[in-house]
Short mmCIF file of C-alpha atoms in Angstrom, two decimals:
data_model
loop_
_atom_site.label_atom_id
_atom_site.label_comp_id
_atom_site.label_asym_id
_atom_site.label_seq_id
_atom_site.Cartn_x
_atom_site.Cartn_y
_atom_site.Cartn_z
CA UNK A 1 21.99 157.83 -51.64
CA UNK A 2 19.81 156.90 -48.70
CA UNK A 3 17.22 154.90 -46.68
CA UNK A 4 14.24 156.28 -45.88
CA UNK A 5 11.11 154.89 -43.93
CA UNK A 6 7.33 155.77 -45.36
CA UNK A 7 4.22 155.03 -43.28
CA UNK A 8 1.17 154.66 -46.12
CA UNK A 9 3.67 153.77 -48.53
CA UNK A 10 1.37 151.68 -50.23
CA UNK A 11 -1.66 154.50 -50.42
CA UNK A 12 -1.67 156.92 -53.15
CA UNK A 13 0.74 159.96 -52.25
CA UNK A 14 3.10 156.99 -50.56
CA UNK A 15 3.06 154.74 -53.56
CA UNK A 16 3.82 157.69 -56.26
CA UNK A 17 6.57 159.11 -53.82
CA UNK A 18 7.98 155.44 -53.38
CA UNK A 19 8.33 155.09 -57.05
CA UNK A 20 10.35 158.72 -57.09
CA UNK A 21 12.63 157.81 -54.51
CA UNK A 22 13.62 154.25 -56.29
CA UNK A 23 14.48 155.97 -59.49
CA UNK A 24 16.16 158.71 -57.36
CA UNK A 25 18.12 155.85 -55.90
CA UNK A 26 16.83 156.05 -52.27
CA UNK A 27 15.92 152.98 -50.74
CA UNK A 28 12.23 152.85 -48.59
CA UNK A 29 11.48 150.52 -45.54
CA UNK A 30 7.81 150.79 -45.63
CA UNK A 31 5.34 150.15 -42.15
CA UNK A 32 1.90 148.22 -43.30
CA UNK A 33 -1.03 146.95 -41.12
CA UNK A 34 -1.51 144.61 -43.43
CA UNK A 35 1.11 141.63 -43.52
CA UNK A 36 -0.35 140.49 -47.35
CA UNK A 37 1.52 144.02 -48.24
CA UNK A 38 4.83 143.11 -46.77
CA UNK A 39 7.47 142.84 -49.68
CA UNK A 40 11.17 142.30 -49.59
CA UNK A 41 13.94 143.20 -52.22
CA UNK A 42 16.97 144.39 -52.20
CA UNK A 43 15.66 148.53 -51.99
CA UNK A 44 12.13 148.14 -50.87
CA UNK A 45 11.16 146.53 -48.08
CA UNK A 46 7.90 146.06 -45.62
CA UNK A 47 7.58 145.60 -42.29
CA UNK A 48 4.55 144.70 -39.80
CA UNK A 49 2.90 147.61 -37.82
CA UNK A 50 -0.49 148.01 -35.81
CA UNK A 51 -0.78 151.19 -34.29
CA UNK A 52 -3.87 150.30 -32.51
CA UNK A 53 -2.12 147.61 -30.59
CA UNK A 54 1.03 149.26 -30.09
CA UNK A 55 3.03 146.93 -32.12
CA UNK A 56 5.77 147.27 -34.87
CA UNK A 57 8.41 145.91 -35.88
CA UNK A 58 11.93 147.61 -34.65
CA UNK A 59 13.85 146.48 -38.03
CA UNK A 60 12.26 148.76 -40.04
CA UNK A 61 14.66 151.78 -38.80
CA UNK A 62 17.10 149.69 -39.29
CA UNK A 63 20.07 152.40 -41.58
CA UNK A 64 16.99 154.99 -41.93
CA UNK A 65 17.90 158.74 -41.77
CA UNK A 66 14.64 160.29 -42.83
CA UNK A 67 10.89 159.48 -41.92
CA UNK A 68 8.19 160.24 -44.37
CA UNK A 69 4.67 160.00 -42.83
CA UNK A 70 1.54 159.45 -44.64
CA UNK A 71 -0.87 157.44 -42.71
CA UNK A 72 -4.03 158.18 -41.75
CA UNK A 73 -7.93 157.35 -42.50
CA UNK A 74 -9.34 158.44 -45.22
CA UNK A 75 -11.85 161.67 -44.66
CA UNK A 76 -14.30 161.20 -47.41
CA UNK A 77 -16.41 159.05 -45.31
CA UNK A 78 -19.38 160.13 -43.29
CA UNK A 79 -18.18 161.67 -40.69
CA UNK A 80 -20.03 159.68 -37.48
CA UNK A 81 -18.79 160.51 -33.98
CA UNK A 82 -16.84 156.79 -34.44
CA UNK A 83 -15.54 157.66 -37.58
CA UNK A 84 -14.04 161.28 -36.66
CA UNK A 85 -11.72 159.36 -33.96
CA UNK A 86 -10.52 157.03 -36.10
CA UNK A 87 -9.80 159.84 -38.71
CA UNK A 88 -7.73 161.38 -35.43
CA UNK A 89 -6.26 158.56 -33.77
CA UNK A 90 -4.98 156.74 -37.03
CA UNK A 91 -2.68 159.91 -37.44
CA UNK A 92 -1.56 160.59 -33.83
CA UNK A 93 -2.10 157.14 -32.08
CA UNK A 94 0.47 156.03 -35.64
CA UNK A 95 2.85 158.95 -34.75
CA UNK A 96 3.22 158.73 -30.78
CA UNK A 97 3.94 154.40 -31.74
CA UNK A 98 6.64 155.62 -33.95
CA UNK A 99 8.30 158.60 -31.21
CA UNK A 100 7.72 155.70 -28.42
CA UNK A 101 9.59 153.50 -30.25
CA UNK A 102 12.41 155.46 -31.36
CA UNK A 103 13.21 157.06 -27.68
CA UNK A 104 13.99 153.46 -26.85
CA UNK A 105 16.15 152.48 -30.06
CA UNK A 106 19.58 153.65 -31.43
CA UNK A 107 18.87 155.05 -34.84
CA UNK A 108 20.63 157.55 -37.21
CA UNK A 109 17.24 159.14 -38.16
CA UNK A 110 17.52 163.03 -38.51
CA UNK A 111 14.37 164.31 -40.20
CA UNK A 112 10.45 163.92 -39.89
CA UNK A 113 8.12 164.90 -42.84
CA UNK A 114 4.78 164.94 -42.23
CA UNK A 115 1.51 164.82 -44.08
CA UNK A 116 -0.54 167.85 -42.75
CA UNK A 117 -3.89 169.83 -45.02
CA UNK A 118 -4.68 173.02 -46.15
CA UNK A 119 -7.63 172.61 -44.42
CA UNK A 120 -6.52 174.33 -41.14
CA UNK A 121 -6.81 177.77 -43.19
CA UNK A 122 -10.15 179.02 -42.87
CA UNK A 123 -12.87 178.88 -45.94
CA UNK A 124 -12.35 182.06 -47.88
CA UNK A 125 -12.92 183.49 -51.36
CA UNK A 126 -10.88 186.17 -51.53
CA UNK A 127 -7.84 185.62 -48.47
CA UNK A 128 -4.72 184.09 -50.17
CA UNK A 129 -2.76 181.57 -47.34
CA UNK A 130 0.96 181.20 -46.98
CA UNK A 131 2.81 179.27 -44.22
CA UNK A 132 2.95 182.53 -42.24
CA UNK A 133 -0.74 182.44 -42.33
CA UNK A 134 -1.96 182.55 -38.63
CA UNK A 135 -5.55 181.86 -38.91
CA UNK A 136 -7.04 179.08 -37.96
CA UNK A 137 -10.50 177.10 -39.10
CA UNK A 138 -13.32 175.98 -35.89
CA UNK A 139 -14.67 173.15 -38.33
CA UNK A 140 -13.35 169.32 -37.63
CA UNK A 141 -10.65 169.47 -40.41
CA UNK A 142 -9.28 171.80 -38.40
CA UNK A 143 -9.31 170.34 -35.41
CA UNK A 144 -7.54 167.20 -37.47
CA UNK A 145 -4.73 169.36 -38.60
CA UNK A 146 -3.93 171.03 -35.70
CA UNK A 147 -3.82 167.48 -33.51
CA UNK A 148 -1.57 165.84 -36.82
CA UNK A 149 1.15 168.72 -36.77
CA UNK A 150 1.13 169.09 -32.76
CA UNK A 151 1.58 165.23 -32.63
CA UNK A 152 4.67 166.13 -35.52
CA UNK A 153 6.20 169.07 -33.71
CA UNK A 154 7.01 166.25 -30.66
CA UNK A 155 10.13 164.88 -32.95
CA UNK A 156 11.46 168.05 -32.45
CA UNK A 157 11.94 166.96 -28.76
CA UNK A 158 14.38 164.18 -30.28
CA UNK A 159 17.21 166.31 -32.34
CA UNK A 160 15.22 165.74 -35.74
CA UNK A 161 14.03 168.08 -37.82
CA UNK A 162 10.47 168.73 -38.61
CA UNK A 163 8.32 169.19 -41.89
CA UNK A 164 4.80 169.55 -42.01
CA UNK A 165 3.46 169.28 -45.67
CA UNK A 166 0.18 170.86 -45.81
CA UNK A 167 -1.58 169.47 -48.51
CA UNK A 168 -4.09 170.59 -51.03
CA UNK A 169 -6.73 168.00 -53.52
CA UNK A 170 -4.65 165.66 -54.78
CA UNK A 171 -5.75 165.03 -58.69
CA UNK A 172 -4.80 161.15 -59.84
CA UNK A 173 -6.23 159.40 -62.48
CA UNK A 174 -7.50 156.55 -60.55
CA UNK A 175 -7.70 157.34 -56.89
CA UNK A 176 -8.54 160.21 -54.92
CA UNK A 177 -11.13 163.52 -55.62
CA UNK A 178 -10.71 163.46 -59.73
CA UNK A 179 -12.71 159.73 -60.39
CA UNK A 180 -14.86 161.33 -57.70
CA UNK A 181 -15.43 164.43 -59.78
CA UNK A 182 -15.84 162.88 -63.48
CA UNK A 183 -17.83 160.60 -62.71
CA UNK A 184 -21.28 162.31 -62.35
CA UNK A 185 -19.82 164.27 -65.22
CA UNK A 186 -19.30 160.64 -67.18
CA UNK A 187 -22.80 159.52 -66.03
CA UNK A 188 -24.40 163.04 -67.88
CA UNK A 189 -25.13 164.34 -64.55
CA UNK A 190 -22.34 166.44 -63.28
CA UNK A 191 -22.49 170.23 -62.29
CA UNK A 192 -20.68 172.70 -59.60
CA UNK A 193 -21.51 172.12 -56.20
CA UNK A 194 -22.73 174.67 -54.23
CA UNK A 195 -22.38 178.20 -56.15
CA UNK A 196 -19.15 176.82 -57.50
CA UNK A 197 -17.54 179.74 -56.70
CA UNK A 198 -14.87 177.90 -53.69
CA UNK A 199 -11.66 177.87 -54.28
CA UNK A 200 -9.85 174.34 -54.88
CA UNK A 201 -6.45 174.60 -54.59
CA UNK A 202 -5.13 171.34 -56.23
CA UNK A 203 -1.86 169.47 -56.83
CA UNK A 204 -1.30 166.89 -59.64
CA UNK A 205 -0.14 163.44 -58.24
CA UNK A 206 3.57 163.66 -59.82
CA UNK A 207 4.01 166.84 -58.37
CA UNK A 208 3.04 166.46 -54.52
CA UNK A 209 5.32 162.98 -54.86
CA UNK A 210 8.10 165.69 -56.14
CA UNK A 211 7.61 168.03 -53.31
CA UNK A 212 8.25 165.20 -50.48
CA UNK A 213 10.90 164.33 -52.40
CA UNK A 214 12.57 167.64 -53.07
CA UNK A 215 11.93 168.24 -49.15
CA UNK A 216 13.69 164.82 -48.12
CA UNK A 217 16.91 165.55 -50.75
CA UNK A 218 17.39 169.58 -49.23
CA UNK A 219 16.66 168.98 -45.70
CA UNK A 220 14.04 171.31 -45.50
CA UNK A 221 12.02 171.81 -42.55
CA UNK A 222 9.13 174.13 -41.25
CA UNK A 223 5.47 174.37 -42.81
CA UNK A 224 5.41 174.06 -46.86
CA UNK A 225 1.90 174.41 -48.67
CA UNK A 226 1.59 171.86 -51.16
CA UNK A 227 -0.68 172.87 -53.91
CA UNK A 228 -0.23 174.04 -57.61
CA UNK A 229 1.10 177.52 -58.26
CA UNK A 230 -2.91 178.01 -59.70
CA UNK A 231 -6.01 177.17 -57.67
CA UNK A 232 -9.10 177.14 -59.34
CA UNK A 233 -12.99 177.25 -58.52
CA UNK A 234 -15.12 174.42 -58.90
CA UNK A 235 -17.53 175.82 -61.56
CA UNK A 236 -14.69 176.41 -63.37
CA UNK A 237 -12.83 172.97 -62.32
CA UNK A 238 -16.29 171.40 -63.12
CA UNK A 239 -16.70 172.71 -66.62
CA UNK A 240 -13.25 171.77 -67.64
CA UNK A 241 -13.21 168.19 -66.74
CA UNK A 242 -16.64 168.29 -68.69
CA UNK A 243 -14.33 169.73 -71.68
CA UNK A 244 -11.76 167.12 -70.72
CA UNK A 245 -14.52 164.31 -71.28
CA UNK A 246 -16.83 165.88 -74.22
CA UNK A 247 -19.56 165.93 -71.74
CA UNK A 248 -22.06 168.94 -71.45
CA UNK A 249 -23.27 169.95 -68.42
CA UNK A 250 -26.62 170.59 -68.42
CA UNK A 251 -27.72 170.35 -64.94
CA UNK A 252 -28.11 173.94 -62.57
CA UNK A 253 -25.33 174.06 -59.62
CA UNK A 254 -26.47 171.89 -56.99
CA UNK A 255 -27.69 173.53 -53.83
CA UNK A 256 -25.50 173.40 -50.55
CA UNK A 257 -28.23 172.68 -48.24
CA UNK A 258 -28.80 169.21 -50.70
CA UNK A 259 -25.11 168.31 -50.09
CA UNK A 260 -25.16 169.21 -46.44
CA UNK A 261 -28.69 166.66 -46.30
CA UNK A 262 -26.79 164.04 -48.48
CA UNK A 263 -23.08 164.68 -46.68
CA UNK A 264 -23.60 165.93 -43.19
CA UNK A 265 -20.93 167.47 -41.45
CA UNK A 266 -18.55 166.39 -44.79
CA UNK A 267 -20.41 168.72 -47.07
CA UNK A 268 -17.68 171.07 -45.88
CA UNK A 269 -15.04 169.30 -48.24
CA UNK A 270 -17.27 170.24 -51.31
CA UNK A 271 -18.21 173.71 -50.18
CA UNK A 272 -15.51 175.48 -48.58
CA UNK A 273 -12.20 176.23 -49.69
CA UNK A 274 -8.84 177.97 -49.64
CA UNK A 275 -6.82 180.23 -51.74
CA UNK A 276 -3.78 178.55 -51.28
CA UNK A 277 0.14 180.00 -51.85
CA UNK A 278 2.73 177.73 -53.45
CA UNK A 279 5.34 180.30 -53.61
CA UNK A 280 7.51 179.07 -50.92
CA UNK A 281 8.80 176.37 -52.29
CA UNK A 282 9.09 177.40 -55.60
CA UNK A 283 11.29 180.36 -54.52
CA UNK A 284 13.58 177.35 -52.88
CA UNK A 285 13.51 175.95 -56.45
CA UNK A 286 10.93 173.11 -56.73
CA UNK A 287 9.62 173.16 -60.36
CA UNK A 288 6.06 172.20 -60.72
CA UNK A 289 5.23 169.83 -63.77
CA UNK A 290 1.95 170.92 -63.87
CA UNK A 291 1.25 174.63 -63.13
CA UNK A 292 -2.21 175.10 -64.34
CA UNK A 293 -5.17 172.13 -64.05
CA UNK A 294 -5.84 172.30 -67.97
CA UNK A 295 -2.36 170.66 -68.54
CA UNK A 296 -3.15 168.24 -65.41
CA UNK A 297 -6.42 167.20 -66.47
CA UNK A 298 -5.25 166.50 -69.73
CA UNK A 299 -2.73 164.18 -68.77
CA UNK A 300 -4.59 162.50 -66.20
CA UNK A 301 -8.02 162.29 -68.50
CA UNK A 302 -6.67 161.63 -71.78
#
């Protein structure tokens, strides 16, 4: 059908989406840092990148029509005043490499999705977000976002259109928050954080893969939220991974000023949250495969 080019192809949104696209029939080009990563075939093939020094390899736009961005640091690492600008500069240092590169090549490319995070809405328990949303968080993550979608926008500048996916937890069975989450629970130690009463507004790993790829195949472009139709709260998210596992909680919530001694600045990702709309792209006709977290946890837990 197509080519497209992923950066973090081989991370975990990039390396569910890349298996969607080959059974979709779309060939990925994929950019790695690391040169043990590069693979060829006939559909899927690697190419050398290194943001930091400027370098990449020109090939890898070679018949691509559609770049799918997904690079960047982790952010559940201590936040140190090092660490924050590499969380930064691995997503815009990454994107201004790849805008350099293609104002000097020809190329048939015509759309840019990006990664982007919920986490530019401001913590809330009762305020529901949509993409028309206005307000804006003070806290670092916020700061991230608006520096990842500004650094985006700048492909508008080259004819392409632009899609900023704003994404919500991302529950997989072996990477990402949910390991993070059970296993305290596993260990006989788990229990809300906080009051548990924040809002998690999640998104199964199949589904978020689904949502770049039903973005890609209808040339969408603008803001999309990309979370489950249901958030939940973490006492309640808490107690039904417990369920999940056959393993009582017995322990009292555990106090926010504890995680802000034990996480710093990062206790924010455990005790703040957002209500978070999916509607938008539903009403364009994306159909989630797992509405509610029961149904996710039990396929992702079983």
């Amino acid at each position: 059908m197509k080519k497209i080019l992923i950066t973090g192809a081989t991370g975990l949104i990039g390396h569910a989406l890349t298996q969607q696209c080959l059974e979709a029939g779309i060939s990925v080009n994929y950019l790695s840092t690391s040169k043990d990563k590069i693979k060829k075939s006939e559909n899927y093939n690697g190419f050398y990148w290194n943001p930091k020094y400027g370098e990449i390899d020109e090939k890898a736009f070679e018949g691509v029509t559609a770049i799918i961005n997904l690079v960047g640091a982790t952010i559940a690492k201590r936040w140190t005043k090092k660490y924050k600008k590499i969380i930064i500069d691995s997503r815009v240092q990454s994107m201004a490499l790849i805008y350099d590169t293609l104002q000097r090549i020809d190329h048939d490319i015509v759309h840019f999705i990006s990664a982007s995070g919920i986490n530019i809405y401001p913590h809330s328990k009762t305020k529901l977000y949509t993409e028309e949303s206005t307000e804006v968080d003070d806290n670092f993550l916020a700061e991230v976002v608006i520096k990842w979608e500004k650094a985006a926008l700048r492909f508008k500048d080259l004819g392409m259109e632009v899609t900023k996916v704003r994404t919500g937890m991302v529950l997989a069975k072996n990477d990402g928050a949910l390991p993070k989450l059970v296993k305290p629970i596993k260990l006989g130690v788990g229990a809300p954080l906080g009051d548990g009463s924040q809002w998690q507004s999640w998104i199964h790993i199949d589904d978020i893969a689904g949502i770049y790829l039903f973005i890609l195949t209808n040339q969408l472009e603008g803001i999309y939220n990309a979370v489950a139709p249901n958030p939940v709260l973490n006492k309640k998210m808490t107690k039904l991974i417990a369920a999940q596992l056959d393993s009582p909680l017995w322990l009292p919530p555990i106090p926010g000023f504890v995680l802000k001694v034990a996480l710093g600045e990062m206790a924010i990702l455990v005790l703040e949250g957002q209500l978070v709309s999916s509607k938008k792209i539903q009403e364009l006709g994306y159909m989630f495969k797992f509405y509610n977290v029961e149904s996710a946890l039990q396929d992702l837990l079983e």
